[in-house]
GROMACS .gro file of C-alpha atoms in nm:
model
  217
    1MET     CA    1   9.342   8.192   8.115
    2ASP     CA    2   9.703   8.196   7.997
    3THR     CA    3   9.908   8.210   8.320
    4SER     CA    4  10.247   8.200   8.149
    5THR     CA    5  10.292   8.561   8.257
    6ARG     CA    6  10.218   8.482   8.620
    7ARG     CA    7  10.420   8.722   8.834
    8ALA     CA    8  10.638   8.537   9.085
    9PRO     CA    9  10.657   8.649   9.449
   10SER     CA   10  10.904   8.931   9.483
   11ALA     CA   11  11.249   8.893   9.639
   12ALA     CA   12  11.137   9.136   9.909
   13LEU     CA   13  10.845   8.908  10.008
   14ILE     CA   14  11.044   8.588   9.995
   15ASP     CA   15  11.345   8.731  10.178
   16THR     CA   16  11.154   8.890  10.469
   17GLY     CA   17  10.856   8.648  10.478
   18VAL     CA   18  10.601   8.901  10.603
   19VAL     CA   19  10.358   9.155  10.460
   20PRO     CA   20  10.232   9.413  10.713
   21ILE     CA   21   9.870   9.505  10.634
   22LEU     CA   22   9.812   9.873  10.693
   23ARG     CA   23   9.439   9.934  10.746
   24GLY     CA   24   9.334  10.253  10.919
   25LYS     CA   25   8.964  10.325  10.934
   26ARG     CA   26   8.960  10.670  11.102
   27THR     CA   27   9.245  10.869  10.949
   28GLY     CA   28   9.538  10.834  10.717
   29GLU     CA   29   9.753  11.101  10.880
   30HIS     CA   30   9.985  10.847  11.050
   31LEU     CA   31  10.039  10.634  10.739
   32PRO     CA   32  10.369  10.794  10.624
   33ALA     CA   33  10.530  10.767  10.967
   34VAL     CA   34  10.413  10.410  11.007
   35ILE     CA   35  10.549  10.308  10.668
   36ASP     CA   36  10.884  10.476  10.745
   37ALA     CA   37  10.906  10.305  11.084
   38LEU     CA   38  10.839   9.963  10.926
   39VAL     CA   39  11.098  10.019  10.650
   40ASP     CA   40  11.354  10.153  10.898
   41ASN     CA   41  11.322   9.832  11.094
   42GLY     CA   42  11.371   9.594  10.802
   43ILE     CA   43  11.032   9.551  10.635
   44ARG     CA   44  11.053   9.553  10.258
   45CYS     CA   45  10.701   9.459  10.146
   46LEU     CA   46  10.388   9.644  10.258
   47GLU     CA   47  10.017   9.639  10.184
   48ILE     CA   48   9.800   9.950  10.226
   49THR     CA   49   9.429   9.886  10.194
   50THR     CA   50   9.189  10.071   9.965
   51ASN     CA   51   8.958  10.148  10.256
   52THR     CA   52   9.230  10.333  10.449
   53PRO     CA   53   9.186  10.711  10.419
   54ASP     CA   54   9.453  10.852  10.184
   55GLY     CA   55   9.577  10.497  10.114
   56PHE     CA   56   9.644  10.551   9.744
   57ALA     CA   57   9.820  10.880   9.813
   58ALA     CA   58  10.031  10.707  10.077
   59VAL     CA   59  10.143  10.443   9.831
   60ALA     CA   60  10.235  10.711   9.577
   61ALA     CA   61  10.429  10.908   9.838
   62ALA     CA   62  10.611  10.602   9.959
   63ARG     CA   63  10.703  10.503   9.603
   64ALA     CA   64  10.849  10.851   9.557
   65ARG     CA   65  11.051  10.817   9.880
   66TYR     CA   66  11.177  10.462   9.839
   67GLY     CA   67  11.172  10.390   9.467
   68THR     CA   68  11.221  10.020   9.407
   69GLU     CA   69  11.379   9.960   9.746
   70VAL     CA   70  11.038   9.867   9.893
   71GLU     CA   71  10.761   9.669   9.735
   72LEU     CA   72  10.426   9.842   9.781
   73GLY     CA   73  10.087   9.695   9.723
   74MET     CA   74   9.718   9.778   9.764
   75GLY     CA   75   9.491   9.553   9.969
   76THR     CA   76   9.115   9.510   9.980
   77VAL     CA   77   9.104   9.549   9.604
   78LEU     CA   78   8.746   9.479   9.503
   79THR     CA   79   8.699   9.629   9.154
   80PRO     CA   80   8.892   9.674   8.830
   81GLN     CA   81   8.885  10.045   8.910
   82HIS     CA   82   9.079   9.969   9.229
   83VAL     CA   83   9.336   9.779   9.017
   84ASP     CA   84   9.380  10.079   8.791
   85ALA     CA   85   9.413  10.326   9.078
   86ALA     CA   86   9.658  10.098   9.255
   87GLU     CA   87   9.883  10.079   8.947
   88GLN     CA   88   9.862  10.455   8.896
   89ALA     CA   89   9.969  10.508   9.256
   90GLY     CA   90  10.277  10.289   9.201
   91ALA     CA   91  10.164   9.962   9.359
   92THR     CA   92  10.332   9.651   9.216
   93PHE     CA   93  10.083   9.403   9.366
   94ILE     CA   94   9.719   9.383   9.468
   95VAL     CA   95   9.556   9.179   9.742
   96SER     CA   96   9.188   9.084   9.769
   97PRO     CA   97   8.978   8.907  10.034
   98HIS     CA   98   8.825   8.696   9.758
   99THR     CA   99   8.895   8.548   9.410
  100ASP     CA  100   8.751   8.732   9.115
  101PRO     CA  101   8.828   8.642   8.750
  102ALA     CA  102   8.790   9.004   8.644
  103LEU     CA  103   9.049   9.122   8.897
  104ALA     CA  104   9.275   8.834   8.805
  105ALA     CA  105   9.261   8.927   8.438
  106GLU     CA  106   9.338   9.289   8.514
  107ALA     CA  107   9.633   9.209   8.738
  108VAL     CA  108   9.787   8.953   8.502
  109ALA     CA  109   9.745   9.181   8.202
  110ARG     CA  110   9.918   9.465   8.384
  111GLY     CA  111  10.199   9.248   8.517
  112LEU     CA  112  10.101   9.310   8.877
  113GLY     CA  113  10.144   9.061   9.158
  114TYR     CA  114   9.806   8.913   9.246
  115TYR     CA  115   9.721   8.775   9.591
  116PRO     CA  116   9.353   8.666   9.600
  117GLY     CA  117   9.185   8.538   9.911
  118ALA     CA  118   9.066   8.177   9.922
  119PHE     CA  119   8.999   7.906  10.184
  120THR     CA  120   8.897   7.572  10.050
  121ALA     CA  121   9.099   7.357   9.815
  122THR     CA  122   8.858   7.434   9.530
  123GLU     CA  123   8.895   7.808   9.589
  124VAL     CA  124   9.274   7.785   9.620
  125LEU     CA  125   9.312   7.596   9.293
  126THR     CA  126   9.069   7.831   9.118
  127ALA     CA  127   9.275   8.132   9.231
  128TRP     CA  128   9.601   7.966   9.122
  129ARG     CA  129   9.463   7.877   8.778
  130LEU     CA  130   9.360   8.237   8.732
  131GLY     CA  131   9.719   8.346   8.766
  132ALA     CA  132   9.767   8.420   9.133
  133THR     CA  133  10.121   8.508   9.245
  134ALA     CA  134  10.037   8.339   9.572
  135VAL     CA  135   9.701   8.251   9.727
  136LYS     CA  136   9.605   8.429  10.047
  137ILE     CA  137   9.453   8.174  10.286
  138PHE     CA  138   9.194   8.393  10.458
  139PRO     CA  139   9.093   8.406  10.732
  140ALA     CA  140   9.382   8.188  10.847
  141SER     CA  141   9.299   8.208  11.216
  142VAL     CA  142   8.978   8.011  11.162
  143ALA     CA  143   9.170   7.690  11.102
  144GLY     CA  144   9.532   7.763  11.193
  145PRO     CA  145   9.864   7.611  11.078
  146ARG     CA  146   9.740   7.249  11.088
  147TYR     CA  147   9.480   7.332  10.823
  148LEU     CA  148   9.744   7.494  10.603
  149LYS     CA  149   9.957   7.183  10.631
  150GLU     CA  150   9.672   6.954  10.536
  151LEU     CA  151   9.569   7.184  10.253
  152SER     CA  152   9.917   7.208  10.106
  153GLY     CA  153   9.958   6.828  10.086
  154PRO     CA  154   9.740   6.756   9.783
  155ILE     CA  155   9.801   7.095   9.617
  156ASP     CA  156  10.177   7.094   9.639
  157GLY     CA  157  10.333   7.364   9.419
  158VAL     CA  158  10.081   7.635   9.499
  159ALA     CA  159  10.230   7.930   9.687
  160LEU     CA  160  10.025   7.999  10.000
  161MET     CA  161  10.024   8.305  10.226
  162PRO     CA  162   9.810   8.277  10.544
  163THR     CA  163   9.654   8.607  10.647
  164GLY     CA  164   9.397   8.706  10.910
  165GLY     CA  165   9.467   8.673  11.281
  166VAL     CA  166   9.828   8.554  11.232
  167THR     CA  167  10.009   8.611  11.561
  168LEU     CA  168  10.381   8.617  11.629
  169ASP     CA  169  10.384   8.288  11.816
  170LEU     CA  170  10.218   8.104  11.525
  171VAL     CA  171  10.446   8.238  11.251
  172PRO     CA  172  10.695   7.951  11.278
  173GLU     CA  173  10.419   7.698  11.256
  174TYR     CA  174  10.270   7.857  10.946
  175LEU     CA  175  10.611   7.857  10.779
  176ALA     CA  176  10.670   7.495  10.877
  177ALA     CA  177  10.328   7.410  10.733
  178GLY     CA  178  10.434   7.541  10.391
  179ALA     CA  179  10.360   7.914  10.382
  180ILE     CA  180  10.596   8.120  10.168
  181ALA     CA  181  10.517   8.422  10.389
  182VAL     CA  182  10.252   8.558  10.623
  183GLY     CA  183  10.029   8.860  10.619
  184MET     CA  184  10.001   9.042  10.949
  185GLY     CA  185   9.767   9.318  11.056
  186GLY     CA  186   9.676   9.403  11.412
  187PRO     CA  187   9.925   9.177  11.589
  188LEU     CA  188  10.206   9.360  11.413
  189LEU     CA  189  10.065   9.712  11.364
  190GLY     CA  190   9.897   9.746  11.704
  191ASP     CA  191   9.767  10.099  11.746
  192ALA     CA  192  10.038  10.265  11.535
  193LEU     CA  193   9.792  10.382  11.270
  194ASP     CA  194   9.592  10.559  11.544
  195GLY     CA  195   9.902  10.743  11.671
  196GLY     CA  196  10.047  10.471  11.889
  197SER     CA  197  10.416  10.430  11.962
  198LEU     CA  198  10.638  10.397  11.656
  199THR     CA  199  10.919  10.275  11.881
  200GLU     CA  200  10.702   9.980  11.988
  201LEU     CA  201  10.601   9.924  11.627
  202GLY     CA  202  10.968   9.904  11.526
  203ALA     CA  203  11.031   9.654  11.801
  204ARG     CA  204  10.744   9.434  11.683
  205ALA     CA  205  10.869   9.448  11.326
  206ARG     CA  206  11.217   9.341  11.433
  207ALA     CA  207  11.072   9.066  11.644
  208VAL     CA  208  10.871   8.925  11.356
  209LEU     CA  209  11.174   8.930  11.121
  210ASP     CA  210  11.387   8.762  11.390
  211VAL     CA  211  11.129   8.489  11.437
  212ILE     CA  212  11.109   8.427  11.062
  213ARG     CA  213  11.484   8.409  11.023
  214GLU     CA  214  11.513   8.170  11.316
  215ALA     CA  215  11.228   7.948  11.185
  216ARG     CA  216  11.386   7.927  10.843
  217SER     CA  217  11.730   7.841  10.982
   0.00000   0.00000   0.00000
């Protein structure tokens, strides 16, 4: 595949270094408030999953509210139809738990950022050669920062984003191991999507951003 049109990681992702993963299984009624709370506290790149109720509508509504100020993506993208629906909603990137040539072709052709999941060196290089913007190392918690460091040694030049069980205390280690950013779900979102405290969510968001700034300095 011609990857000359590979979409680079956005400034929002690189600058902040974190992608909150919004996955709500029961209801989507709290999505708008959660998105607003994250943005109000400095988050500029968000992923809303396809299996979250009203997820596509939430992306469209957030795009209308924030324009290009915030980068919005769809996660758990499993089919070309998901890619189409994500683009129609206003998403500028897609994330998958796996690597699929059909999804890669759709994302690259549409100029979308593409973050496929991979774990082994073979999978990572396959994803990269298909045009990945960055490769999501998933599930990162299975092996931790040391694995990322070992993996990045022989495949220098491939952008890696560990996701899955990434906790606040391990963020500096992942960045030191070569991650361009981290994806964070439960450890950052907590119970906010079930109606939990938005004040506490905001505090967690600020804490993550502070840790990333400190680690990079």
